[in-house]
Short mmCIF file of N, CA, C and O in Angstrom, two decimals:
data_model
loop_
_atom_site.label_atom_id
_atom_site.label_comp_id
_atom_site.label_asym_id
_atom_site.label_seq_id
_atom_site.Cartn_x
_atom_site.Cartn_y
_atom_site.Cartn_z
N MET A 1 0.62 -1.41 -0.02
CA MET A 1 -0.06 -0.18 0.10
C MET A 1 0.75 1.34 0.08
O MET A 1 1.65 1.59 0.89
N GLY A 2 0.84 2.15 -1.08
CA GLY A 2 1.77 3.32 -1.00
C GLY A 2 0.26 4.69 -0.56
O GLY A 2 -0.61 4.53 -0.93
N MET A 3 1.82 5.07 0.06
CA MET A 3 0.97 6.36 0.73
C MET A 3 1.54 7.50 -0.14
O MET A 3 2.19 8.15 -0.32
N ASN A 4 0.04 8.16 -1.09
CA ASN A 4 0.49 9.28 -1.60
C ASN A 4 0.18 10.73 -0.41
O ASN A 4 -0.18 10.62 0.80
N LYS A 5 0.30 11.57 -1.15
CA LYS A 5 0.03 13.02 -0.43
C LYS A 5 -1.01 13.23 0.31
O LYS A 5 -1.18 13.87 1.30
N ASN A 6 -2.21 13.19 -0.43
CA ASN A 6 -3.48 13.00 0.10
C ASN A 6 -3.76 12.31 1.19
O ASN A 6 -4.37 12.31 2.28
N THR A 7 -3.13 10.76 1.28
CA THR A 7 -3.35 10.26 2.27
C THR A 7 -2.72 10.09 3.63
O THR A 7 -3.24 10.21 4.64
N VAL A 8 -1.56 10.72 3.23
CA VAL A 8 -0.77 11.79 4.55
C VAL A 8 -1.01 12.72 5.02
O VAL A 8 -1.30 12.79 6.57
N LEU A 9 -2.07 13.40 4.37
CA LEU A 9 -2.52 14.80 4.63
C LEU A 9 -4.10 13.81 5.50
O LEU A 9 -4.38 14.65 6.67
N ALA A 10 -4.61 13.05 5.31
CA ALA A 10 -5.60 12.53 6.03
C ALA A 10 -5.35 12.21 6.99
O ALA A 10 -5.83 12.01 8.02
N TRP A 11 -4.01 11.30 7.19
CA TRP A 11 -3.94 10.70 8.40
C TRP A 11 -3.62 11.75 9.37
O TRP A 11 -3.55 11.73 10.79
N ALA A 12 -2.92 12.94 9.17
CA ALA A 12 -2.32 14.00 9.87
C ALA A 12 -3.57 14.75 10.19
O ALA A 12 -3.24 15.11 11.16
N THR A 13 -4.53 15.11 9.48
CA THR A 13 -5.83 15.54 10.00
C THR A 13 -6.34 14.61 11.07
O THR A 13 -6.79 15.26 12.23
N TRP A 14 -6.72 13.37 10.77
CA TRP A 14 -6.96 12.91 12.00
C TRP A 14 -6.18 12.57 13.33
O TRP A 14 -6.79 12.87 14.16
N ILE A 15 -4.74 12.60 12.95
CA ILE A 15 -4.38 12.60 14.25
C ILE A 15 -4.34 13.98 15.43
O ILE A 15 -4.13 14.11 16.13
N MET A 16 -4.31 15.12 14.36
CA MET A 16 -4.33 16.46 14.99
C MET A 16 -5.25 16.43 15.72
O MET A 16 -5.95 17.15 16.60
N ILE A 17 -6.65 15.99 14.86
CA ILE A 17 -8.17 16.14 15.98
C ILE A 17 -8.30 15.44 17.04
O ILE A 17 -8.49 15.81 17.98
N PHE A 18 -7.71 14.18 17.20
CA PHE A 18 -7.23 13.16 18.39
C PHE A 18 -6.46 13.84 19.33
O PHE A 18 -7.33 14.24 20.59
N VAL A 19 -5.36 14.55 18.93
CA VAL A 19 -4.46 15.31 19.91
C VAL A 19 -5.62 16.79 20.72
O VAL A 19 -5.26 16.99 21.36
N GLY A 20 -6.22 17.28 19.46
CA GLY A 20 -6.82 18.31 19.82
C GLY A 20 -8.04 18.20 20.98
O GLY A 20 -8.28 19.17 21.59
N ILE A 21 -8.67 16.98 20.65
CA ILE A 21 -9.71 16.65 21.53
C ILE A 21 -8.93 15.79 23.19
O ILE A 21 -9.71 16.62 23.87
N GLY A 22 -7.75 15.76 23.04
CA GLY A 22 -7.09 14.99 24.39
C GLY A 22 -6.64 16.65 24.83
O GLY A 22 -6.85 16.48 26.35
N MET A 23 -6.15 17.33 23.96
CA MET A 23 -6.06 18.77 24.73
C MET A 23 -6.91 19.49 25.44
O MET A 23 -6.93 19.93 26.55
N ILE A 24 -8.07 19.67 24.82
CA ILE A 24 -9.23 20.24 25.33
C ILE A 24 -9.87 19.17 26.59
O ILE A 24 -10.16 20.35 27.60
N ALA A 25 -9.56 18.48 26.50
CA ALA A 25 -10.52 17.36 27.25
C ALA A 25 -9.31 17.53 28.88
O ALA A 25 -9.72 17.56 30.35
N LEU A 26 -7.99 17.60 28.69
CA LEU A 26 -7.16 17.84 29.53
C LEU A 26 -7.65 18.96 30.23
O LEU A 26 -7.52 19.09 31.40
N GLY A 27 -7.30 20.17 29.22
CA GLY A 27 -8.10 21.68 29.92
C GLY A 27 -9.31 21.81 30.83
O GLY A 27 -9.26 22.05 31.65
N ALA A 28 -10.06 20.85 30.27
CA ALA A 28 -11.79 20.77 31.35
C ALA A 28 -11.55 19.78 32.36
O ALA A 28 -12.53 20.80 32.90
N PHE A 29 -10.72 18.94 32.05
CA PHE A 29 -11.51 18.11 33.23
C PHE A 29 -10.23 17.88 34.02
O PHE A 29 -10.09 17.56 35.20
N LYS A 30 -8.87 18.01 33.69
CA LYS A 30 -7.92 18.17 34.73
C LYS A 30 -7.42 19.14 35.27
O LYS A 30 -7.07 19.08 36.50
N TYR A 31 -7.17 20.37 34.53
CA TYR A 31 -6.41 21.33 35.36
C TYR A 31 -7.49 22.50 35.55
O TYR A 31 -8.30 22.90 34.25
N ASP A 32 -7.53 22.89 36.64
CA ASP A 32 -9.06 23.80 37.20
C ASP A 32 -8.54 24.92 37.18
O ASP A 32 -9.36 26.29 37.31
N GLU A 33 -6.77 25.35 36.58
CA GLU A 33 -6.78 26.90 37.25
C GLU A 33 -6.11 27.41 35.72
O GLU A 33 -6.77 26.85 34.78
N VAL A 34 -5.52 28.25 35.61
CA VAL A 34 -5.13 29.20 34.29
C VAL A 34 -5.11 28.28 33.57
O VAL A 34 -4.88 28.31 32.31
N ALA A 35 -3.70 27.35 34.02
CA ALA A 35 -3.33 26.00 32.97
C ALA A 35 -4.62 25.57 31.83
O ALA A 35 -4.23 25.09 30.88
N GLY A 36 -5.74 25.57 32.54
CA GLY A 36 -6.81 24.60 31.53
C GLY A 36 -7.01 25.83 30.77
O GLY A 36 -7.43 25.21 29.57
N TYR A 37 -6.94 27.10 30.68
CA TYR A 37 -7.25 27.85 29.36
C TYR A 37 -6.27 27.62 28.30
O TYR A 37 -6.05 27.78 27.42
N GLY A 38 -5.28 27.56 28.84
CA GLY A 38 -3.94 27.18 28.04
C GLY A 38 -4.05 25.97 27.53
O GLY A 38 -3.94 25.81 25.96
N PHE A 39 -4.41 24.84 27.80
CA PHE A 39 -4.66 23.49 27.14
C PHE A 39 -5.88 23.95 26.31
O PHE A 39 -5.71 22.94 24.92
N GLY A 40 -6.82 24.01 26.68
CA GLY A 40 -8.00 24.49 25.87
C GLY A 40 -7.45 25.47 24.52
O GLY A 40 -8.07 25.18 23.37
N ALA A 41 -6.70 26.36 24.84
CA ALA A 41 -6.57 27.13 23.36
C ALA A 41 -5.36 26.54 22.35
O ALA A 41 -5.84 26.62 21.68
N VAL A 42 -4.73 25.72 23.30
CA VAL A 42 -3.79 24.87 22.40
C VAL A 42 -4.42 23.56 21.32
O VAL A 42 -4.60 23.36 20.05
N GLY A 43 -5.71 23.09 22.21
CA GLY A 43 -6.15 22.09 21.27
C GLY A 43 -7.02 22.93 20.21
O GLY A 43 -7.36 22.26 19.39
N ILE A 44 -7.97 23.99 20.48
CA ILE A 44 -8.55 24.66 19.36
C ILE A 44 -7.49 25.10 18.26
O ILE A 44 -7.69 24.98 16.97
N GLY A 45 -6.30 25.25 18.95
CA GLY A 45 -5.38 25.19 17.57
C GLY A 45 -4.86 24.20 16.55
O GLY A 45 -4.62 24.39 15.46
N PHE A 46 -4.85 23.08 17.35
CA PHE A 46 -4.53 21.74 16.83
C PHE A 46 -5.90 21.58 15.72
O PHE A 46 -5.85 21.47 14.37
N PHE A 47 -6.92 22.18 16.26
CA PHE A 47 -8.46 22.03 15.49
C PHE A 47 -7.97 22.53 13.72
O PHE A 47 -8.48 22.32 12.82
N ALA A 48 -7.19 24.16 14.27
CA ALA A 48 -7.47 25.11 13.36
C ALA A 48 -6.36 24.31 12.12
O ALA A 48 -6.57 24.63 10.80
N VAL A 49 -5.34 23.90 12.97
CA VAL A 49 -4.06 23.11 11.86
C VAL A 49 -4.81 21.87 11.25
O VAL A 49 -4.43 21.98 10.03
N ALA A 50 -5.61 20.89 11.56
CA ALA A 50 -6.38 19.77 11.10
C ALA A 50 -7.31 20.36 10.02
O ALA A 50 -7.67 19.92 9.03
N TRP A 51 -8.14 21.63 10.47
CA TRP A 51 -8.72 22.04 9.15
C TRP A 51 -7.86 22.07 7.82
O TRP A 51 -8.73 22.20 6.87
N VAL A 52 -6.72 23.11 8.18
CA VAL A 52 -5.76 23.52 7.00
C VAL A 52 -5.52 22.12 6.07
O VAL A 52 -5.31 22.22 5.05
N PHE A 53 -4.91 21.00 7.10
CA PHE A 53 -4.42 19.95 6.41
C PHE A 53 -5.73 19.59 5.42
O PHE A 53 -5.49 19.23 4.44
N ASN A 54 -7.05 19.41 5.91
CA ASN A 54 -7.99 18.90 5.06
C ASN A 54 -8.41 19.69 3.90
O ASN A 54 -8.37 19.19 3.22
N ALA A 55 -8.04 20.84 4.18
CA ALA A 55 -8.47 22.04 2.96
C ALA A 55 -7.17 21.73 1.89
O ALA A 55 -7.62 21.80 0.80
N LEU A 56 -6.00 21.36 2.03
CA LEU A 56 -4.98 20.83 1.10
C LEU A 56 -5.31 19.72 0.65
O LEU A 56 -4.66 19.60 -0.55
N LYS A 57 -5.92 18.99 1.09
CA LYS A 57 -6.26 17.41 0.92
C LYS A 57 -6.80 17.56 -0.98
O LYS A 57 -7.54 18.44 -1.27
N GLY A 58 -5.96 17.08 -2.02
CA GLY A 58 -6.53 17.44 -3.42
C GLY A 58 -5.80 18.78 -3.66
O GLY A 58 -5.67 18.55 -5.08
N ARG A 59 -5.07 19.15 -3.61
CA ARG A 59 -4.72 20.68 -3.84
C ARG A 59 -3.37 20.70 -3.60
O ARG A 59 -2.13 21.58 -4.62
N VAL A 60 -2.20 19.47 -3.17
CA VAL A 60 -1.05 19.87 -2.85
C VAL A 60 -0.37 18.25 -4.16
O VAL A 60 -0.90 17.34 -4.20
#
């Protein structure tokens, strides 16, 4: 099975979504102080990068 550029971007998108969910969950459930806001912001950033990767599929 060969992986072309679109397959790599699809895998990267899914990995970024799962990491983003994990970061938001850490911020929501583990850290109750200011660090929770940081984890949540980083999780949203992961979602933004995953969105860009998804938009690049078929164009690269």
